[in-house]
Tab-separated table of C-alpha atoms and ligand atoms in Angstrom:
chain	number	residue	atom	x	y	z
A	7	MET	CA	121.591	82.291	128.872
A	8	ASP	CA	120.350	79.072	131.449
A	9	SER	CA	117.456	76.702	130.472
A	10	PHE	CA	115.832	74.631	132.467
A	11	THR	CA	114.398	71.243	131.107
A	12	ILE	CA	111.013	69.296	132.496
A	13	LYS	CA	109.315	65.920	131.161
A	14	GLY	CA	105.751	65.123	132.206
A	15	PRO	CA	103.838	64.571	133.608
A	16	CYS	CA	104.470	64.487	137.157
A	17	ARG	CA	103.072	63.705	140.691
A	18	LEU	CA	105.420	65.538	143.146
A	19	ASN	CA	105.864	63.506	146.902
A	20	GLY	CA	108.254	64.248	148.961
A	21	SER	CA	109.398	67.210	151.560
A	22	VAL	CA	110.970	70.716	151.716
A	23	SER	CA	112.729	73.561	153.275
A	24	VAL	CA	111.423	76.878	153.076
A	25	GLY	CA	114.429	79.895	152.500
A	26	GLY	CA	114.481	82.332	154.033
A	27	ALA	CA	112.230	85.437	152.660
A	28	LYS	CA	113.476	87.439	149.818
A	29	ASN	CA	111.481	90.264	150.332
A	30	ALA	CA	112.311	90.862	153.707
A	31	MET	CA	116.016	90.383	153.631
A	32	LEU	CA	115.901	93.117	150.849
A	33	PRO	CA	114.450	96.256	153.326
A	34	LEU	CA	117.463	94.452	156.262
A	35	MET	CA	119.835	94.093	153.796
A	36	ALA	CA	118.979	98.098	153.134
A	37	ALA	CA	118.890	99.012	156.879
A	38	THR	CA	122.995	98.010	157.784
A	39	ILE	CA	123.326	101.173	155.519
A	40	PHE	CA	122.881	103.384	158.681
A	41	THR	CA	123.975	101.353	161.181
A	42	GLY	CA	128.351	102.130	161.147
A	43	GLY	CA	128.777	98.708	162.352
A	44	LYS	CA	129.384	94.899	161.762
A	45	CYS	CA	125.562	93.118	161.716
A	46	THR	CA	125.110	89.892	160.592
A	47	LEU	CA	121.789	88.368	158.936
A	48	THR	CA	120.579	84.589	159.316
A	49	ASN	CA	119.129	82.617	157.272
A	50	VAL	CA	119.170	84.392	153.869
A	51	PRO	CA	118.414	82.520	150.972
A	52	ASP	CA	121.939	82.649	148.013
A	53	LEU	CA	119.542	84.242	144.823
A	54	ARG	CA	120.823	86.576	141.940
A	55	ASP	CA	118.892	89.116	144.411
A	56	THR	CA	120.659	88.509	147.117
A	57	ARG	CA	123.842	89.120	145.587
A	58	THR	CA	123.087	91.720	142.902
A	59	MET	CA	122.228	94.042	147.124
A	60	MET	CA	125.777	92.641	147.904
A	61	GLN	CA	127.571	94.365	144.866
A	62	LEU	CA	125.405	97.531	145.477
A	63	LEU	CA	126.233	97.738	149.423
A	64	GLU	CA	129.669	97.328	147.889
A	65	VAL	CA	129.594	100.459	145.834
A	66	LEU	CA	128.235	101.984	149.392
A	67	GLY	CA	131.748	100.809	150.506
A	68	ILE	CA	130.235	98.298	152.250
A	69	PRO	CA	131.827	94.626	152.295
A	70	SER	CA	129.787	92.258	153.308
A	71	SER	CA	129.720	87.645	152.984
A	72	LEU	CA	126.954	84.962	152.302
A	73	GLU	CA	128.513	81.662	154.070
A	74	ASP	CA	125.935	78.699	154.728
A	75	GLY	CA	122.502	81.191	155.249
A	76	THR	CA	125.020	83.383	157.227
A	77	LEU	CA	125.207	87.703	156.149
A	78	ASN	CA	127.466	89.251	157.612
A	79	VAL	CA	128.277	92.897	156.682
A	80	ASP	CA	130.390	95.690	157.456
A	81	ALA	CA	128.633	98.753	157.775
A	82	SER	CA	131.042	101.015	159.695
A	83	LYS	CA	132.048	103.391	157.091
A	84	VAL	CA	130.806	104.594	153.597
A	85	THR	CA	131.973	104.969	150.965
A	86	SER	CA	129.951	106.303	148.648
A	87	PHE	CA	126.069	107.676	147.943
A	88	GLU	CA	124.888	106.275	144.867
A	89	ALA	CA	123.137	103.837	143.998
A	90	PRO	CA	124.159	103.049	140.101
A	91	TYR	CA	121.948	102.078	136.985
A	92	GLU	CA	123.616	98.979	136.003
A	93	LEU	CA	122.179	97.565	139.466
A	94	VAL	CA	119.074	99.560	140.333
A	95	ARG	CA	117.837	97.985	136.750
A	96	THR	CA	118.419	94.310	137.110
A	97	MET	CA	116.926	95.173	140.192
A	98	ARG	CA	114.002	97.834	140.955
A	99	ALA	CA	113.994	96.411	145.692
A	100	SER	CA	117.624	98.478	145.489
A	101	ILE	CA	115.999	101.883	145.745
A	102	TYR	CA	115.479	101.088	149.319
A	103	ALA	CA	119.320	102.514	149.880
A	104	LEU	CA	117.583	105.702	148.943
A	105	GLY	CA	116.313	106.008	152.983
A	106	PRO	CA	119.073	105.116	155.157
A	107	LEU	CA	121.165	107.545	152.269
A	108	VAL	CA	119.553	110.344	152.875
A	109	ALA	CA	118.541	109.330	156.966
A	110	ARG	CA	122.974	108.891	158.390
A	111	PHE	CA	124.929	111.222	155.766
A	112	GLY	CA	121.376	113.511	154.454
A	113	ARG	CA	122.612	111.867	150.511
A	114	ALA	CA	122.056	109.779	147.983
A	115	ARG	CA	121.766	110.305	144.186
A	116	VAL	CA	119.789	106.804	143.380
A	117	SER	CA	119.240	105.932	139.980
A	118	MET	CA	115.685	105.931	138.664
A	119	PRO	CA	114.858	102.304	138.467
A	120	GLY	CA	113.458	101.514	135.316
A	121	GLY	CA	109.587	99.623	134.059
A	122	CYS	CA	109.107	95.903	134.195
A	123	ALA	CA	107.763	92.987	131.540
A	124	TRP	CA	104.878	94.459	133.015
A	125	GLY	CA	104.529	97.876	132.990
A	126	PRO	CA	106.091	100.822	134.735
A	127	ARG	CA	106.967	100.878	138.344
A	128	PRO	CA	106.520	104.062	139.300
A	129	ILE	CA	108.211	106.112	143.134
A	130	ASP	CA	106.030	108.149	143.120
A	131	LEU	CA	105.477	107.844	146.743
A	132	HIS	CA	108.779	107.318	148.015
A	133	LEU	CA	109.591	110.505	146.643
A	134	GLN	CA	107.363	112.170	148.286
A	135	GLY	CA	107.348	110.585	150.771
A	136	LEU	CA	110.707	111.733	150.852
A	137	LYS	CA	110.223	115.278	150.431
A	138	ALA	CA	107.000	115.118	153.421
A	139	LEU	CA	110.075	114.714	155.418
A	140	GLY	CA	112.624	117.925	154.018
A	141	ALA	CA	114.693	115.920	151.927
A	142	GLU	CA	115.285	118.500	148.534
A	143	ILE	CA	114.671	115.792	145.520
A	144	ARG	CA	116.190	116.344	142.095
A	145	ILE	CA	115.923	114.610	138.679
A	146	ASP	CA	119.110	114.676	136.900
A	147	HIS	CA	120.049	112.555	134.600
A	148	GLY	CA	117.198	109.409	135.145
A	149	TYR	CA	118.861	109.620	139.205
A	150	ILE	CA	117.296	110.818	141.776
A	151	ASP	CA	119.206	113.010	143.657
A	152	ALA	CA	117.680	113.774	147.248
A	153	LEU	CA	119.547	116.343	149.613
A	154	ALA	CA	118.261	117.227	153.421
A	155	ASP	CA	120.282	118.370	156.725
A	156	ARG	CA	118.206	116.841	159.569
A	157	LEU	CA	114.724	114.851	158.020
A	158	LYS	CA	112.181	116.421	159.648
A	159	GLY	CA	109.416	114.239	161.065
A	160	ALA	CA	105.641	114.282	159.113
A	161	GLU	CA	102.328	112.680	158.645
A	162	ILE	CA	102.192	110.529	155.342
A	163	ILE	CA	99.383	110.089	154.029
A	164	LEU	CA	100.235	106.358	151.160
A	165	SER	CA	97.890	107.071	148.367
A	166	ILE	CA	98.569	103.404	147.972
A	167	PRO	CA	99.529	100.230	150.654
A	168	SER	CA	103.385	100.768	148.347
A	169	VAL	CA	105.297	98.034	150.128
A	170	GLY	CA	108.438	99.358	148.997
A	171	ALA	CA	107.623	103.140	149.751
A	172	THR	CA	107.285	101.854	152.844
A	173	VAL	CA	110.014	100.634	153.710
A	174	ASN	CA	111.855	103.441	152.136
A	175	LEU	CA	110.083	105.743	154.378
A	176	LEU	CA	110.469	103.521	157.769
A	177	LEU	CA	114.231	103.631	156.466
A	178	ALA	CA	114.398	106.893	156.374
A	179	ALA	CA	112.004	108.387	159.311
A	180	VAL	CA	113.714	106.061	162.570
A	181	LEU	CA	116.858	108.584	162.560
A	182	ALA	CA	114.322	112.072	161.529
A	183	GLU	CA	113.649	114.766	164.207
A	184	GLY	CA	109.807	114.090	166.025
A	185	MET	CA	107.368	112.059	165.306
A	186	THR	CA	106.346	110.505	161.911
A	187	VAL	CA	103.574	108.774	161.184
A	188	ILE	CA	102.345	107.475	157.346
A	189	GLU	CA	99.131	106.108	156.932
A	190	ASN	CA	97.767	102.926	154.676
A	191	ALA	CA	101.361	101.855	155.063
A	192	ALA	CA	101.838	97.934	153.857
A	193	ARG	CA	100.785	95.599	156.516
A	194	GLU	CA	103.238	92.837	154.773
A	195	PRO	CA	104.942	90.876	157.626
A	196	GLU	CA	108.007	91.670	155.724
A	197	ILE	CA	107.202	94.925	156.856
A	198	THR	CA	106.232	94.091	160.097
A	199	VAL	CA	110.057	91.744	160.592
A	200	LEU	CA	112.014	95.083	159.060
A	201	ALA	CA	110.206	97.426	162.851
A	202	GLU	CA	111.673	94.306	164.873
A	203	ALA	CA	114.628	94.670	163.699
A	204	LEU	CA	115.164	98.130	164.078
A	205	LYS	CA	113.092	98.772	166.974
A	206	ALA	CA	115.951	95.954	168.915
A	207	ALA	CA	118.323	98.012	167.145
A	208	GLY	CA	117.355	100.981	168.663
A	209	ALA	CA	114.117	102.259	166.952
A	210	ILE	CA	111.192	103.375	167.920
A	211	ILE	CA	108.338	102.217	165.928
A	212	GLU	CA	103.951	101.285	166.830
A	213	GLY	CA	101.913	99.786	165.076
A	214	GLU	CA	103.972	97.921	162.372
A	215	GLY	CA	101.731	94.805	160.582
A	216	THR	CA	98.721	97.830	160.372
A	217	SER	CA	97.659	100.036	158.325
A	218	ARG	CA	99.292	103.245	160.867
A	219	ILE	CA	102.777	103.350	161.444
A	220	GLU	CA	104.364	105.560	164.897
A	221	ILE	CA	108.178	106.398	164.638
A	222	GLU	CA	109.655	108.236	166.902
A	223	GLY	CA	112.347	109.376	165.770
A	224	VAL	CA	116.466	108.910	167.503
A	225	ASP	CA	119.972	109.864	166.994
A	226	GLU	CA	121.148	106.321	165.300
A	227	ILE	CA	119.932	102.485	164.464
A	228	LYS	CA	122.625	100.077	166.459
A	229	PRO	CA	124.038	97.451	164.661
A	230	PHE	CA	121.909	94.110	164.734
A	231	GLU	CA	121.943	90.694	164.753
A	232	TYR	CA	118.357	89.591	162.745
A	233	ARG	CA	117.054	85.607	160.937
A	234	VAL	CA	115.021	86.288	158.234
A	235	ILE	CA	111.448	84.814	157.986
A	236	PRO	CA	110.738	82.519	155.805
A	237	ASP	CA	109.506	83.124	152.087
A	238	ARG	CA	105.584	82.569	151.939
A	239	ILE	CA	105.505	83.262	148.165
A	240	GLU	CA	108.858	80.512	147.930
A	241	ALA	CA	106.246	78.394	149.849
A	242	GLY	CA	103.116	79.953	148.336
A	243	THR	CA	104.678	78.078	145.088
A	244	PHE	CA	105.529	74.743	145.802
A	245	ALA	CA	101.653	74.223	147.736
A	246	ALA	CA	100.636	74.560	144.350
A	247	ALA	CA	103.239	72.729	142.967
A	248	ALA	CA	101.782	69.555	145.306
A	249	ALA	CA	98.442	70.624	143.703
A	250	ILE	CA	98.875	71.025	140.013
A	251	THR	CA	100.639	67.696	140.228
A	252	GLY	CA	98.242	66.051	141.997
A	253	GLY	CA	101.107	64.972	144.574
A	254	ARG	CA	101.423	65.289	148.744
A	255	VAL	CA	104.425	67.649	149.914
A	256	GLU	CA	105.727	68.371	152.498
A	257	ILE	CA	106.624	71.622	153.722
A	258	ASN	CA	108.855	72.023	156.503
A	259	ASP	CA	110.342	75.566	157.538
A	260	CYS	CA	107.451	77.358	156.669
A	261	GLU	CA	105.405	80.009	157.989
A	262	PRO	CA	102.085	79.484	157.568
A	263	ALA	CA	100.254	82.010	159.591
A	264	HIS	CA	101.417	84.338	156.743
A	265	MET	CA	99.729	82.438	154.420
A	266	SER	CA	95.958	81.951	155.273
A	267	ALA	CA	94.440	83.992	151.968
A	268	VAL	CA	96.930	81.644	149.339
A	269	ILE	CA	95.781	78.504	151.625
A	270	ASP	CA	92.453	78.876	151.560
A	271	LYS	CA	92.328	78.757	147.743
A	272	LEU	CA	94.446	76.375	147.534
A	273	ARG	CA	91.744	74.798	149.868
A	274	ALA	CA	88.835	76.178	147.388
A	275	CYS	CA	90.416	74.336	144.696
A	276	GLY	CA	90.643	70.644	146.388
A	277	ALA	CA	93.956	70.314	147.966
A	278	GLU	CA	94.488	69.545	151.444
A	279	VAL	CA	96.334	71.688	153.060
A	280	ASP	CA	97.539	70.022	156.565
A	281	VAL	CA	99.198	72.365	158.959
A	282	SER	CA	101.178	71.602	162.105
A	283	GLY	CA	103.184	74.280	163.577
A	284	ALA	CA	106.568	74.930	160.601
A	285	THR	CA	104.650	72.630	158.180
A	286	MET	CA	102.813	72.817	156.641
A	287	ILE	CA	101.029	69.133	154.163
A	288	VAL	CA	99.638	69.567	151.190
A	289	THR	CA	98.115	67.311	149.447
A	290	GLY	CA	96.578	67.923	145.752
A	291	PRO	CA	93.045	66.880	144.498
A	292	ASP	CA	92.699	64.246	141.984
A	293	ARG	CA	91.345	67.225	139.866
A	294	ILE	CA	91.066	70.638	140.435
A	295	GLU	CA	88.233	73.041	141.065
A	296	ALA	CA	87.782	76.181	139.744
A	297	VAL	CA	87.923	78.957	141.862
A	298	ASP	CA	87.712	82.671	140.871
A	299	LEU	CA	89.815	84.365	142.896
A	300	ASP	CA	91.569	88.203	142.688
A	301	THR	CA	95.130	89.809	144.601
A	302	GLY	CA	95.223	92.489	147.025
A	303	TYR	CA	97.134	94.198	149.410
A	304	TYR	CA	98.185	91.918	152.264
A	305	PRO	CA	96.281	90.089	153.758
A	306	ALA	CA	94.789	89.673	150.679
A	307	PHE	CA	95.286	86.986	148.444
A	308	PRO	CA	99.293	88.286	147.205
A	309	THR	CA	100.243	89.775	143.887
A	310	ASP	CA	103.026	87.824	143.707
A	311	MET	CA	100.640	84.069	144.131
A	312	GLN	CA	98.518	85.423	140.797
A	313	ALA	CA	100.600	83.584	138.248
A	314	GLN	CA	101.507	80.424	140.268
A	315	MET	CA	96.869	80.054	140.688
A	316	MET	CA	96.932	80.340	137.357
A	317	ALA	CA	98.811	77.373	136.305
A	318	VAL	CA	96.536	75.022	139.240
A	319	LEU	CA	93.543	76.430	136.953
A	320	CYS	CA	94.701	75.775	133.378
A	321	LEU	CA	93.305	72.346	135.167
A	322	ALA	CA	90.821	73.394	136.726
A	323	ASP	CA	86.954	71.390	136.139
A	324	GLY	CA	85.235	74.250	134.684
A	325	ALA	CA	86.034	77.976	134.284
A	326	SER	CA	87.473	80.949	136.687
A	327	SER	CA	88.254	84.345	137.172
A	328	ILE	CA	91.345	85.799	138.172
A	329	VAL	CA	91.392	89.999	138.395
A	330	GLU	CA	94.954	92.149	139.219
A	331	HIS	CA	93.685	94.500	141.215
A	332	VAL	CA	97.724	95.370	142.432
A	333	TYR	CA	99.280	96.184	139.021
A	334	SER	CA	97.902	97.099	135.899
A	335	ASP	CA	99.028	93.622	133.526
A	336	ARG	CA	100.852	90.949	135.691
A	337	PHE	CA	99.777	88.536	133.137
A	338	THR	CA	102.566	88.412	130.718
A	339	HIS	CA	102.665	84.679	132.394
A	340	VAL	CA	99.403	84.254	129.467
A	341	PRO	CA	100.752	83.756	125.851
A	342	GLU	CA	103.497	81.467	127.872
A	343	LEU	CA	101.071	79.167	129.417
A	344	LYS	CA	98.725	79.604	126.260
A	345	ARG	CA	101.818	77.458	124.785
A	346	PHE	CA	101.040	74.706	126.404
A	347	GLY	CA	97.208	74.675	125.605
A	348	ALA	CA	96.058	76.941	128.552
A	349	ARG	CA	92.452	78.198	127.597
A	350	ILE	CA	92.738	81.897	129.104
A	351	THR	CA	91.074	84.950	127.673
A	352	LEU	CA	92.276	88.845	129.593
A	353	GLU	CA	90.085	92.153	129.978
A	354	GLY	CA	92.092	94.423	131.356
A	355	ASN	CA	92.538	93.789	134.537
A	356	VAL	CA	90.794	90.239	134.244
A	357	ALA	CA	91.925	86.308	132.796
A	358	VAL	CA	89.416	84.360	133.225
A	359	VAL	CA	90.828	80.632	132.145
A	360	SER	CA	89.156	77.938	131.461
A	361	GLY	CA	90.390	74.843	132.653
A	362	VAL	CA	91.493	72.116	130.278
A	363	GLU	CA	92.208	67.855	131.198
A	364	SER	CA	95.602	68.461	130.275
A	365	LEU	CA	98.390	70.671	129.470
A	366	GLN	CA	101.408	69.889	127.055
A	367	GLY	CA	104.692	70.467	126.384
A	368	ALA	CA	106.262	73.220	125.601
A	369	PRO	CA	109.034	75.564	124.713
A	370	VAL	CA	108.961	79.131	126.845
A	371	MET	CA	109.665	82.019	128.160
A	372	ALA	CA	110.247	83.575	131.521
A	373	THR	CA	110.203	87.219	131.950
A	374	ASP	CA	109.644	87.570	135.447
A	375	ILE	CA	109.924	86.001	138.795
A	376	ARG	CA	106.864	84.673	139.552
A	377	ALA	CA	105.782	84.183	135.952
A	378	SER	CA	108.905	81.727	135.562
A	379	SER	CA	107.505	79.688	139.052
A	380	ALA	CA	104.186	79.524	137.163
A	381	LEU	CA	106.113	78.320	133.793
A	382	ILE	CA	108.120	75.588	136.072
A	383	LEU	CA	104.218	74.355	137.611
A	384	ALA	CA	102.757	74.072	134.117
A	385	ALA	CA	105.805	71.577	132.386
A	386	LEU	CA	105.711	68.860	135.968
A	387	VAL	CA	102.281	68.512	134.921
A	388	ALA	CA	101.876	68.901	131.150
A	389	GLU	CA	102.495	66.186	128.851
A	390	GLY	CA	106.068	65.231	127.421
A	391	GLU	CA	108.659	67.881	127.042
A	392	THR	CA	109.806	71.160	128.303
A	393	ARG	CA	111.903	74.096	127.682
A	394	ILE	CA	112.107	77.010	129.499
A	395	LEU	CA	114.690	80.049	128.765
A	396	ARG	CA	114.847	82.761	130.615
A	397	ILE	CA	115.690	81.246	133.696
A	398	TYR	CA	118.319	84.298	135.301
A	399	HIS	CA	114.258	85.227	136.076
A	400	ILE	CA	113.173	82.096	138.436
A	401	ASP	CA	116.794	82.402	140.132
A	402	ARG	CA	116.303	86.386	141.630
A	403	GLY	CA	114.094	84.697	143.739
A	404	TYR	CA	114.180	81.215	144.252
A	405	GLU	CA	117.476	78.891	145.134
A	406	LYS	CA	118.016	75.984	143.707
A	407	ILE	CA	114.547	75.365	142.341
A	408	GLU	CA	115.775	72.684	140.752
A	409	SER	CA	116.964	70.155	143.010
A	410	LYS	CA	114.303	71.123	145.775
A	411	LEU	CA	111.706	69.378	142.513
A	412	LYS	CA	114.091	66.370	141.570
A	413	ALA	CA	113.733	65.149	144.588
A	414	MET	CA	110.571	65.352	145.781
A	415	GLY	CA	110.307	63.560	142.141
A	416	ALA	CA	110.309	66.151	139.377
A	417	SER	CA	112.309	65.185	136.419
A	418	ILE	CA	113.851	69.538	135.565
A	419	GLU	CA	117.259	69.218	134.244
A	420	ARG	CA	119.838	72.521	134.459
A	421	ILE	CA	121.045	73.009	130.825
A	422	SER	CA	123.314	75.937	131.035
A	423	GLY	CA	124.896	78.636	128.331
B	17	EPZ	C1	107.439	94.587	146.966
B	17	EPZ	O1	107.359	95.129	145.292
B	17	EPZ	C2	107.598	93.107	146.352
B	17	EPZ	N1	108.919	93.635	145.932
B	17	EPZ	C3	107.376	92.563	145.013
B	17	EPZ	O2	107.278	91.544	144.713
B	17	EPZ	C4	105.281	91.993	144.939
B	17	EPZ	O3	104.946	92.282	144.600
B	17	EPZ	C5	105.421	94.898	146.204
B	17	EPZ	O4	105.837	94.824	146.781
B	17	EPZ	C6	103.656	93.927	145.803
B	17	EPZ	O5	103.510	92.920	146.857
B	17	EPZ	C7	109.969	93.823	147.198
B	17	EPZ	O6	109.617	93.381	148.832
B	17	EPZ	C8	111.254	93.590	147.085
B	17	EPZ	P1	104.636	98.152	145.604
B	17	EPZ	P2	107.507	97.045	145.036
B	17	EPZ	O7	105.234	99.591	146.043
B	17	EPZ	O8	107.019	97.897	147.458
B	17	EPZ	C9	102.197	101.052	142.404
B	17	EPZ	C10	108.587	89.393	143.684
B	17	EPZ	O9	107.623	88.631	142.784
B	17	EPZ	N2	103.283	102.131	143.106
B	17	EPZ	O10	103.550	97.215	146.352
B	17	EPZ	O11	107.580	97.679	143.690
B	17	EPZ	C11	103.078	99.770	141.734
B	17	EPZ	O12	102.645	100.483	140.535
B	17	EPZ	C12	108.372	91.323	143.521
B	17	EPZ	O13	109.113	88.898	144.376
B	17	EPZ	C13	102.998	103.694	142.717
B	17	EPZ	O14	101.695	103.536	142.100
B	17	EPZ	O15	105.621	96.639	144.528
B	17	EPZ	C14	102.058	99.270	142.234
B	17	EPZ	O16	100.807	99.045	141.227
B	17	EPZ	C15	107.792	91.273	142.441
B	17	EPZ	N3	103.674	104.619	143.700
B	17	EPZ	C16	101.538	99.422	143.797
B	17	EPZ	O17	101.516	99.881	143.829
B	17	EPZ	C17	105.456	103.744	143.982
B	17	EPZ	O18	105.918	104.920	144.707
B	17	EPZ	C18	101.863	98.109	144.664
B	17	EPZ	O19	103.309	98.283	144.903
B	17	EPZ	C19	104.757	103.428	144.116
B	17	EPZ	C20	104.264	101.279	144.468
């Protein structure tokens, strides 16, 4: 398994271009399933998750190829309706196959996703919504069997504005008979762009980006082309890297409008953030200021930036509290950050970070995509050498992160094997 060796401290200086958004790309790739033809996605990042979703499409009989950020998918024929455990366990978003398969073919057999490093990841809202649309759902030997003659529109109220459930139910409802309303829908930009792509392919959808989405079912969704939006979490991660190292980073090809809560918190901790069009210039302060933050559902501060901001606040002048409201215990990065000398106490879903003057390099282990990026941030500014193990986690969500950081002055090497 690959690892990173990072020598710190460094002060990043330079520019970086942000890639397409992993969490926008995955639903769009799943949406190709019900088009019956050739689709093209551009600005697609070459991530482990991209390859996993391509493997899943392949298993369903849908070949695809990725060349210089362009993904061509041929969904002319689907030969299987089963998403196997081997794929679903490596990437929870494989569950997105459920909606389009049931919507178009009336059947799907998708493995239950396992938990992840920070606890169970239920899919009860996905299944309740599909049942409301008339699907018969059975759990059999760890697989979800879904059957439906034709899905029928329904009023669905999500108890949590779940991104995944909103994606799956949107994908199911576009071909259902009649009107579907999703109340308390997720409002993430990734949902908005999925709806836009589906509307360009013939779907009738209103309210995307708000808590109430209305979908009038149609008989077919045509093949579509779509350019994936910039990854707001990758952009936020590089902005946090500028802040923690006290450097100056020009972040290009990003969408600052999708990152207001992150920009606010970076400014609050003393970073300068100058926004102009698709470029953000982030200049880190000499000393980070302590700030409190609560994660929440979009447009609140994203849980996917919680670990990265925690790394930044480890060096603050004072104590910060971080409250994680989206997941029960998304703090697997805490013991690893403490190995750098960070001072963090945990009480339920509240982490209190008492800032220190400096961190020391240490061997640490990545546990999930965003925790890994937090460890990289800490390693960039820690004194001495850091070895980060299991960096396959980072490769799931960040394309060529080491070359992007090296180009800005970081001393980071990938050790294969
Ligand atoms: C998406 O995951 C993202 N993944 C996650 O990003 C992100 O952390 C999360 O949304 C929240 O923003 C993708 O888009 C591929 P949820 P998802 O359903 O859809 C609970 C990354 O690093 N819940 O919005 O799985 C759930 O346990 C990843 O890129 C239920 O209880 O998240 C959680 O507490 C990590 N029942 C909360 O809702 C359900 O049926 C939000 O989860 C579904 C979710």
